[in-house]
Amino acid sequence: MRHDFTGKQPAVIDIFGTGGGLMEHRAALLSSKGFAVLSLAYFDYKDLPKNMDELELNYFEEAIDWLSSLPNTSDRLGFIGTSLGASIAVLAGIHYPKLRAVVPINGFHMLDSFNPMKVNGIPFHTASGDLQHLDMKDGILRYSSFLASIPTSEETIFRIETCPKDTYWHFLTSGDDQACCSEKSARILENRLIDAGKGDQVQVSILKHTGHLLEPPYMPHCEKSWHKHVGSYMVWGGDKYNQAKGQEDMWNKLIAFFSDKLGSPPALPPFSGAFKKSYL
């Protein structure tokens, strides 16, 4: 947060997925563009829940209320989440009017039975699928095949169309997401908003040939890695060239969306250190 700035900074909450812990790199880079950013851990960090069934959406409401109450932050916030964090971002955007600009990255349009959550102590409905659809090859799991097999029902789908009329959405979606059927999910939620007469509140960007781990620019492409909570190697998709190109595109879209909906961030003061230019 800018201590030398007396106006209101556009403020954003930033979360990731089931990898857990506290990940601050994206928040730091957003801060370098002039946003006030809260990098929020919610799982497997210090005294936070170790099990997914302990998660409460109200935890995020507390963070929203705190960040928006600060004297130098905007009253309406942005929210960005990746993977499970994208699903949480959607739920938060539906429930909490203080959110104005929501960016889900590669999320699902429901909570599956492995990722339950509560609000006000009441569990959300979760969707179950047939584990036979889990695609395991050479010890590497492709989770998207399982999620794609889960039928959508009105009981389990996120009712995004009930969001406030001035909450805006930009779904950033990888075209080769091997961990989630994120393009399908984004289109399902987009269509619900369109059918409710809220089509002007949503946009979907498909980043072709990119994988699930859509990071800020110049982060290396990761095709597969060990997932400690799943207990297996998982394949994420994408290739080196298209991931690099897509991440630059994603970053530009993200900055433009938050600047448009939350207000342009203040210019950073001149930096007299050794590095004169950033390419982010």
mmCIF file of C-alpha atoms in Angstrom:
data_model
loop_
_atom_site.group_PDB
_atom_site.id
_atom_site.type_symbol
_atom_site.label_atom_id
_atom_site.label_comp_id
_atom_site.label_asym_id
_atom_site.label_seq_id
_atom_site.Cartn_x
_atom_site.Cartn_y
_atom_site.Cartn_z
ATOM 1 C CA MET A 1 0.000 0.000 0.000
ATOM 2 C CA ARG A 2 1.282 3.478 -0.888
ATOM 3 C CA HIS A 3 2.103 5.383 2.306
ATOM 4 C CA ASP A 4 2.850 8.572 0.345
ATOM 5 C CA PHE A 5 -0.547 8.634 -1.379
ATOM 6 C CA THR A 6 -3.483 10.417 0.258
ATOM 7 C CA GLY A 7 -6.226 9.325 -2.138
ATOM 8 C CA LYS A 8 -8.003 6.010 -2.563
ATOM 9 C CA GLN A 9 -6.005 3.157 -4.084
ATOM 10 C CA PRO A 10 -7.880 0.488 -6.039
ATOM 11 C CA ALA A 11 -7.673 -2.600 -3.834
ATOM 12 C CA VAL A 12 -7.623 -6.300 -4.713
ATOM 13 C CA ILE A 13 -7.716 -9.606 -2.817
ATOM 14 C CA ASP A 14 -5.540 -12.334 -4.355
ATOM 15 C CA ILE A 15 -5.860 -16.079 -3.664
ATOM 16 C CA PHE A 16 -4.684 -19.347 -5.199
ATOM 17 C CA GLY A 17 -5.892 -22.961 -5.030
ATOM 18 C CA THR A 18 -5.464 -26.275 -3.245
ATOM 19 C CA GLY A 19 -1.692 -25.992 -3.165
ATOM 20 C CA GLY A 20 -2.317 -24.095 0.064
ATOM 21 C CA GLY A 21 0.050 -21.808 1.886
ATOM 22 C CA LEU A 22 0.686 -18.149 1.160
ATOM 23 C CA MET A 23 1.664 -17.179 -2.391
ATOM 24 C CA GLU A 24 2.621 -13.528 -2.751
ATOM 25 C CA HIS A 25 4.328 -13.169 -6.133
ATOM 26 C CA ARG A 26 1.235 -12.095 -8.086
ATOM 27 C CA ALA A 27 0.149 -9.681 -5.361
ATOM 28 C CA ALA A 28 3.617 -8.130 -5.314
ATOM 29 C CA LEU A 29 3.552 -7.601 -9.071
ATOM 30 C CA LEU A 30 0.052 -6.092 -8.930
ATOM 31 C CA SER A 31 1.268 -3.801 -6.160
ATOM 32 C CA SER A 32 4.091 -2.659 -8.422
ATOM 33 C CA LYS A 33 1.392 -1.392 -10.799
ATOM 34 C CA GLY A 34 -0.124 0.775 -8.035
ATOM 35 C CA PHE A 35 -2.857 -1.490 -6.648
ATOM 36 C CA ALA A 36 -3.262 -2.147 -2.932
ATOM 37 C CA VAL A 37 -3.263 -5.956 -2.787
ATOM 38 C CA LEU A 38 -3.983 -8.403 0.023
ATOM 39 C CA SER A 39 -2.405 -11.788 -0.653
ATOM 40 C CA LEU A 40 -4.685 -14.039 1.377
ATOM 41 C CA ALA A 41 -3.857 -17.534 2.622
ATOM 42 C CA TYR A 42 -6.860 -19.673 3.527
ATOM 43 C CA PHE A 43 -5.661 -23.263 3.624
ATOM 44 C CA ASP A 44 -2.670 -25.168 5.033
ATOM 45 C CA TYR A 45 -0.928 -22.125 6.474
ATOM 46 C CA LYS A 46 -0.092 -21.591 10.153
ATOM 47 C CA ASP A 47 -3.339 -21.948 12.165
ATOM 48 C CA LEU A 48 -5.621 -22.017 9.105
ATOM 49 C CA PRO A 49 -7.625 -25.154 8.181
ATOM 50 C CA LYS A 50 -5.712 -28.245 7.128
ATOM 51 C CA ASN A 51 -8.782 -29.988 5.701
ATOM 52 C CA MET A 52 -10.929 -28.659 2.877
ATOM 53 C CA ASP A 53 -14.196 -29.366 4.717
ATOM 54 C CA GLU A 54 -13.232 -26.744 7.315
ATOM 55 C CA LEU A 55 -13.326 -23.864 4.824
ATOM 56 C CA GLU A 56 -15.878 -21.093 5.441
ATOM 57 C CA LEU A 57 -16.774 -18.448 2.872
ATOM 58 C CA ASN A 58 -17.258 -16.027 5.777
ATOM 59 C CA TYR A 59 -13.475 -15.969 6.208
ATOM 60 C CA PHE A 60 -13.240 -14.143 2.887
ATOM 61 C CA GLU A 61 -16.029 -11.768 3.893
ATOM 62 C CA GLU A 62 -13.916 -10.711 6.880
ATOM 63 C CA ALA A 63 -10.985 -10.012 4.559
ATOM 64 C CA ILE A 64 -13.223 -8.005 2.210
ATOM 65 C CA ASP A 65 -14.620 -5.933 5.082
ATOM 66 C CA TRP A 66 -11.149 -5.291 6.518
ATOM 67 C CA LEU A 67 -9.491 -4.266 3.252
ATOM 68 C CA SER A 68 -12.366 -2.000 2.182
ATOM 69 C CA SER A 69 -12.403 -0.304 5.601
ATOM 70 C CA LEU A 70 -8.845 1.019 5.339
ATOM 71 C CA PRO A 71 -8.608 4.787 4.861
ATOM 72 C CA ASN A 72 -6.602 4.638 1.622
ATOM 73 C CA THR A 73 -8.370 1.793 -0.194
ATOM 74 C CA SER A 74 -11.357 1.787 -2.503
ATOM 75 C CA ASP A 75 -14.777 1.011 -1.044
ATOM 76 C CA ARG A 76 -15.390 -1.567 -3.774
ATOM 77 C CA LEU A 77 -12.731 -4.212 -4.340
ATOM 78 C CA GLY A 78 -11.309 -6.545 -6.917
ATOM 79 C CA PHE A 79 -10.926 -10.270 -6.289
ATOM 80 C CA ILE A 80 -8.701 -12.660 -8.222
ATOM 81 C CA GLY A 81 -8.486 -16.404 -7.691
ATOM 82 C CA THR A 82 -6.875 -19.332 -9.480
ATOM 83 C CA SER A 83 -8.176 -22.930 -9.634
ATOM 84 C CA LEU A 84 -10.180 -23.559 -6.432
ATOM 85 C CA GLY A 85 -9.503 -19.899 -5.714
ATOM 86 C CA ALA A 86 -11.454 -19.090 -8.893
ATOM 87 C CA SER A 87 -14.485 -20.958 -7.566
ATOM 88 C CA ILE A 88 -14.152 -19.107 -4.266
ATOM 89 C CA ALA A 89 -13.915 -15.832 -6.203
ATOM 90 C CA VAL A 90 -17.214 -16.625 -7.939
ATOM 91 C CA LEU A 91 -18.947 -17.469 -4.660
ATOM 92 C CA ALA A 92 -17.593 -14.301 -3.056
ATOM 93 C CA GLY A 93 -18.732 -12.191 -6.019
ATOM 94 C CA ILE A 94 -22.222 -13.638 -5.706
ATOM 95 C CA HIS A 95 -22.511 -13.123 -1.947
ATOM 96 C CA TYR A 96 -20.609 -9.911 -1.180
ATOM 97 C CA PRO A 97 -21.617 -6.599 -2.841
ATOM 98 C CA LYS A 98 -18.360 -4.890 -1.845
ATOM 99 C CA LEU A 99 -16.722 -6.777 -4.715
ATOM 100 C CA ARG A 100 -16.947 -4.888 -8.004
ATOM 101 C CA ALA A 101 -14.420 -6.662 -10.251
ATOM 102 C CA VAL A 102 -13.917 -10.442 -10.060
ATOM 103 C CA VAL A 103 -11.325 -12.408 -12.048
ATOM 104 C CA PRO A 104 -11.658 -16.213 -11.846
ATOM 105 C CA ILE A 105 -8.726 -18.010 -13.491
ATOM 106 C CA ASN A 106 -9.264 -21.651 -14.519
ATOM 107 C CA GLY A 107 -12.005 -22.577 -12.078
ATOM 108 C CA PHE A 108 -14.966 -24.953 -11.991
ATOM 109 C CA HIS A 109 -18.626 -23.866 -12.072
ATOM 110 C CA MET A 110 -19.503 -25.959 -9.014
ATOM 111 C CA LEU A 111 -17.824 -27.247 -5.866
ATOM 112 C CA ASP A 112 -16.919 -30.887 -6.339
ATOM 113 C CA SER A 113 -17.113 -33.348 -3.456
ATOM 114 C CA PHE A 114 -13.349 -33.151 -2.847
ATOM 115 C CA ASN A 115 -13.532 -29.387 -2.253
ATOM 116 C CA PRO A 116 -16.460 -28.680 0.086
ATOM 117 C CA MET A 117 -17.142 -25.340 1.737
ATOM 118 C CA LYS A 118 -19.614 -23.718 4.114
ATOM 119 C CA VAL A 119 -21.238 -20.327 4.462
ATOM 120 C CA ASN A 120 -22.660 -19.276 7.827
ATOM 121 C CA GLY A 121 -21.954 -22.826 9.002
ATOM 122 C CA ILE A 122 -24.151 -24.378 6.277
ATOM 123 C CA PRO A 123 -22.416 -26.561 3.660
ATOM 124 C CA PHE A 124 -22.752 -25.644 0.009
ATOM 125 C CA HIS A 125 -24.111 -28.387 -2.212
ATOM 126 C CA THR A 126 -21.278 -30.295 -3.852
ATOM 127 C CA ALA A 127 -21.253 -32.273 -7.078
ATOM 128 C CA SER A 128 -20.043 -35.869 -7.240
ATOM 129 C CA GLY A 129 -18.686 -37.765 -10.203
ATOM 130 C CA ASP A 130 -17.590 -41.254 -11.155
ATOM 131 C CA LEU A 131 -13.970 -41.859 -10.162
ATOM 132 C CA GLN A 132 -13.659 -44.175 -13.163
ATOM 133 C CA HIS A 133 -13.346 -40.987 -15.207
ATOM 134 C CA LEU A 134 -10.089 -40.082 -13.472
ATOM 135 C CA ASP A 135 -7.440 -40.320 -16.175
ATOM 136 C CA MET A 136 -4.210 -41.763 -14.755
ATOM 137 C CA LYS A 137 -1.372 -42.514 -17.157
ATOM 138 C CA ASP A 138 2.156 -43.463 -16.104
ATOM 139 C CA GLY A 139 1.383 -42.320 -12.574
ATOM 140 C CA ILE A 140 0.287 -38.840 -13.695
ATOM 141 C CA LEU A 141 -3.272 -37.638 -13.054
ATOM 142 C CA ARG A 142 -5.347 -35.593 -15.495
ATOM 143 C CA TYR A 143 -8.114 -34.237 -13.266
ATOM 144 C CA SER A 144 -10.038 -32.399 -15.990
ATOM 145 C CA SER A 145 -11.512 -35.650 -17.312
ATOM 146 C CA PHE A 146 -13.133 -36.300 -13.934
ATOM 147 C CA LEU A 147 -14.566 -32.792 -13.582
ATOM 148 C CA ALA A 148 -15.861 -32.823 -17.153
ATOM 149 C CA SER A 149 -17.842 -35.997 -16.389
ATOM 150 C CA ILE A 150 -19.751 -34.451 -13.468
ATOM 151 C CA PRO A 151 -23.333 -33.570 -14.454
ATOM 152 C CA THR A 152 -24.465 -29.997 -13.836
ATOM 153 C CA SER A 153 -27.580 -29.473 -11.732
ATOM 154 C CA GLU A 154 -29.419 -26.403 -10.479
ATOM 155 C CA GLU A 155 -28.711 -27.578 -6.948
ATOM 156 C CA THR A 156 -24.941 -27.500 -7.326
ATOM 157 C CA ILE A 157 -24.162 -24.866 -9.966
ATOM 158 C CA PHE A 158 -23.038 -21.419 -8.854
ATOM 159 C CA ARG A 159 -26.018 -19.081 -9.250
ATOM 160 C CA ILE A 160 -23.889 -16.302 -10.639
ATOM 161 C CA GLU A 161 -26.923 -14.580 -12.138
ATOM 162 C CA THR A 162 -27.964 -13.500 -8.618
ATOM 163 C CA CYS A 163 -24.887 -11.277 -8.271
ATOM 164 C CA PRO A 164 -25.305 -7.506 -7.818
ATOM 165 C CA LYS A 165 -26.043 -5.576 -11.012
ATOM 166 C CA ASP A 166 -22.760 -3.680 -10.716
ATOM 167 C CA THR A 167 -20.420 -6.619 -10.091
ATOM 168 C CA TYR A 168 -18.276 -7.336 -13.152
ATOM 169 C CA TRP A 169 -16.583 -10.562 -14.193
ATOM 170 C CA HIS A 170 -13.624 -11.398 -16.395
ATOM 171 C CA PHE A 171 -13.013 -15.133 -16.726
ATOM 172 C CA LEU A 172 -9.427 -15.883 -17.789
ATOM 173 C CA THR A 173 -9.325 -19.409 -19.104
ATOM 174 C CA SER A 174 -6.647 -21.710 -20.484
ATOM 175 C CA GLY A 175 -7.423 -23.477 -23.735
ATOM 176 C CA ASP A 176 -5.387 -26.576 -22.783
ATOM 177 C CA ASP A 177 -6.294 -26.826 -19.097
ATOM 178 C CA GLN A 178 -5.659 -30.457 -18.098
ATOM 179 C CA ALA A 179 -6.648 -29.979 -14.438
ATOM 180 C CA CYS A 180 -10.087 -28.412 -14.884
ATOM 181 C CA CYS A 181 -12.666 -28.081 -17.657
ATOM 182 C CA SER A 182 -12.324 -24.345 -17.129
ATOM 183 C CA GLU A 183 -13.367 -23.151 -20.593
ATOM 184 C CA LYS A 184 -16.608 -25.129 -20.357
ATOM 185 C CA SER A 185 -17.203 -23.805 -16.840
ATOM 186 C CA ALA A 186 -16.600 -20.189 -17.858
ATOM 187 C CA ARG A 187 -19.042 -20.485 -20.759
ATOM 188 C CA ILE A 188 -21.709 -22.054 -18.531
ATOM 189 C CA LEU A 189 -21.486 -19.192 -16.040
ATOM 190 C CA GLU A 190 -21.274 -16.589 -18.809
ATOM 191 C CA ASN A 191 -24.487 -17.939 -20.355
ATOM 192 C CA ARG A 192 -26.308 -17.760 -17.027
ATOM 193 C CA LEU A 193 -25.453 -14.073 -16.779
ATOM 194 C CA ILE A 194 -26.495 -13.460 -20.387
ATOM 195 C CA ASP A 195 -29.807 -15.276 -19.864
ATOM 196 C CA ALA A 196 -30.445 -13.110 -16.794
ATOM 197 C CA GLY A 197 -29.918 -9.910 -18.795
ATOM 198 C CA LYS A 198 -26.486 -9.304 -17.277
ATOM 199 C CA GLY A 199 -24.379 -10.044 -20.327
ATOM 200 C CA ASP A 200 -22.765 -6.607 -20.145
ATOM 201 C CA GLN A 201 -21.238 -7.599 -16.794
ATOM 202 C CA VAL A 202 -19.161 -10.520 -18.069
ATOM 203 C CA GLN A 203 -16.335 -11.242 -20.462
ATOM 204 C CA VAL A 204 -14.464 -14.477 -21.120
ATOM 205 C CA SER A 205 -10.932 -14.657 -22.513
ATOM 206 C CA ILE A 206 -9.698 -18.014 -23.802
ATOM 207 C CA LEU A 207 -5.900 -18.158 -23.866
ATOM 208 C CA LYS A 208 -5.245 -20.786 -26.506
ATOM 209 C CA HIS A 209 -2.856 -23.673 -25.866
ATOM 210 C CA THR A 210 -2.086 -22.553 -22.305
ATOM 211 C CA GLY A 211 -2.205 -24.880 -19.302
ATOM 212 C CA HIS A 212 -3.855 -24.708 -15.895
ATOM 213 C CA LEU A 213 -0.999 -22.939 -14.096
ATOM 214 C CA LEU A 214 -1.576 -19.527 -15.641
ATOM 215 C CA GLU A 215 0.936 -17.261 -13.907
ATOM 216 C CA PRO A 216 2.199 -13.685 -14.388
ATOM 217 C CA PRO A 217 4.548 -13.125 -17.345
ATOM 218 C CA TYR A 218 7.963 -14.761 -17.448
ATOM 219 C CA MET A 219 7.102 -17.428 -14.912
ATOM 220 C CA PRO A 220 8.373 -20.743 -16.338
ATOM 221 C CA HIS A 221 5.955 -23.196 -17.891
ATOM 222 C CA CYS A 222 5.193 -26.211 -15.691
ATOM 223 C CA GLU A 223 3.685 -29.112 -17.621
ATOM 224 C CA LYS A 224 3.340 -31.448 -14.634
ATOM 225 C CA SER A 225 4.273 -31.510 -10.957
ATOM 226 C CA TRP A 226 3.625 -33.246 -7.636
ATOM 227 C CA HIS A 227 0.465 -32.142 -5.814
ATOM 228 C CA LYS A 228 0.987 -32.787 -2.120
ATOM 229 C CA HIS A 229 -2.705 -32.693 -1.166
ATOM 230 C CA VAL A 230 -3.779 -34.988 -3.995
ATOM 231 C CA GLY A 231 -0.811 -37.278 -3.381
ATOM 232 C CA SER A 232 -0.043 -37.677 -7.061
ATOM 233 C CA TYR A 233 1.717 -36.083 -9.983
ATOM 234 C CA MET A 234 -0.715 -33.962 -12.009
ATOM 235 C CA VAL A 235 -0.508 -32.781 -15.596
ATOM 236 C CA TRP A 236 -1.393 -29.118 -16.155
ATOM 237 C CA GLY A 237 -1.226 -28.695 -19.944
ATOM 238 C CA GLY A 238 0.154 -26.034 -22.232
ATOM 239 C CA ASP A 239 3.534 -25.732 -23.921
ATOM 240 C CA LYS A 240 6.473 -23.409 -23.359
ATOM 241 C CA TYR A 241 5.851 -20.996 -26.223
ATOM 242 C CA ASN A 242 2.094 -20.605 -25.863
ATOM 243 C CA GLN A 243 2.247 -20.458 -22.067
ATOM 244 C CA ALA A 244 4.729 -17.579 -22.239
ATOM 245 C CA LYS A 245 2.674 -15.754 -24.858
ATOM 246 C CA GLY A 246 -0.614 -16.404 -23.052
ATOM 247 C CA GLN A 247 0.679 -15.223 -19.695
ATOM 248 C CA GLU A 248 1.678 -11.863 -21.177
ATOM 249 C CA ASP A 249 -1.788 -11.555 -22.712
ATOM 250 C CA MET A 250 -3.449 -12.564 -19.445
ATOM 251 C CA TRP A 251 -1.478 -9.991 -17.454
ATOM 252 C CA ASN A 252 -2.404 -7.138 -19.781
ATOM 253 C CA LYS A 253 -6.078 -8.108 -19.656
ATOM 254 C CA LEU A 254 -5.980 -8.359 -15.860
ATOM 255 C CA ILE A 255 -4.419 -4.911 -15.370
ATOM 256 C CA ALA A 256 -6.804 -3.331 -17.890
ATOM 257 C CA PHE A 257 -9.893 -4.893 -16.279
ATOM 258 C CA PHE A 258 -9.043 -3.845 -12.732
ATOM 259 C CA SER A 259 -8.041 -0.351 -13.901
ATOM 260 C CA ASP A 260 -11.336 0.027 -15.771
ATOM 261 C CA LYS A 261 -13.641 -1.255 -13.036
ATOM 262 C CA LEU A 262 -11.792 -0.075 -9.912
ATOM 263 C CA GLY A 263 -10.123 3.063 -11.240
ATOM 264 C CA SER A 264 -6.628 3.618 -12.530
ATOM 265 C CA PRO A 265 -4.007 3.125 -9.809
ATOM 266 C CA PRO A 266 -1.760 6.056 -8.844
ATOM 267 C CA ALA A 267 1.539 6.366 -10.646
ATOM 268 C CA LEU A 268 4.487 5.032 -8.709
ATOM 269 C CA PRO A 269 7.124 7.549 -7.581
ATOM 270 C CA PRO A 270 10.446 7.667 -9.467
ATOM 271 C CA PHE A 271 12.739 4.861 -8.411
ATOM 272 C CA SER A 272 16.382 5.817 -7.986
ATOM 273 C CA GLY A 273 17.674 2.261 -7.636
ATOM 274 C CA ALA A 274 19.603 0.171 -10.121
ATOM 275 C CA PHE A 275 16.655 -1.152 -12.138
ATOM 276 C CA LYS A 276 15.105 1.479 -14.368
ATOM 277 C CA LYS A 277 12.474 -0.528 -16.226
ATOM 278 C CA SER A 278 10.018 -3.355 -15.638
ATOM 279 C CA TYR A 279 8.612 -5.401 -18.470
ATOM 280 C CA LEU A 280 5.532 -6.560 -16.509
#
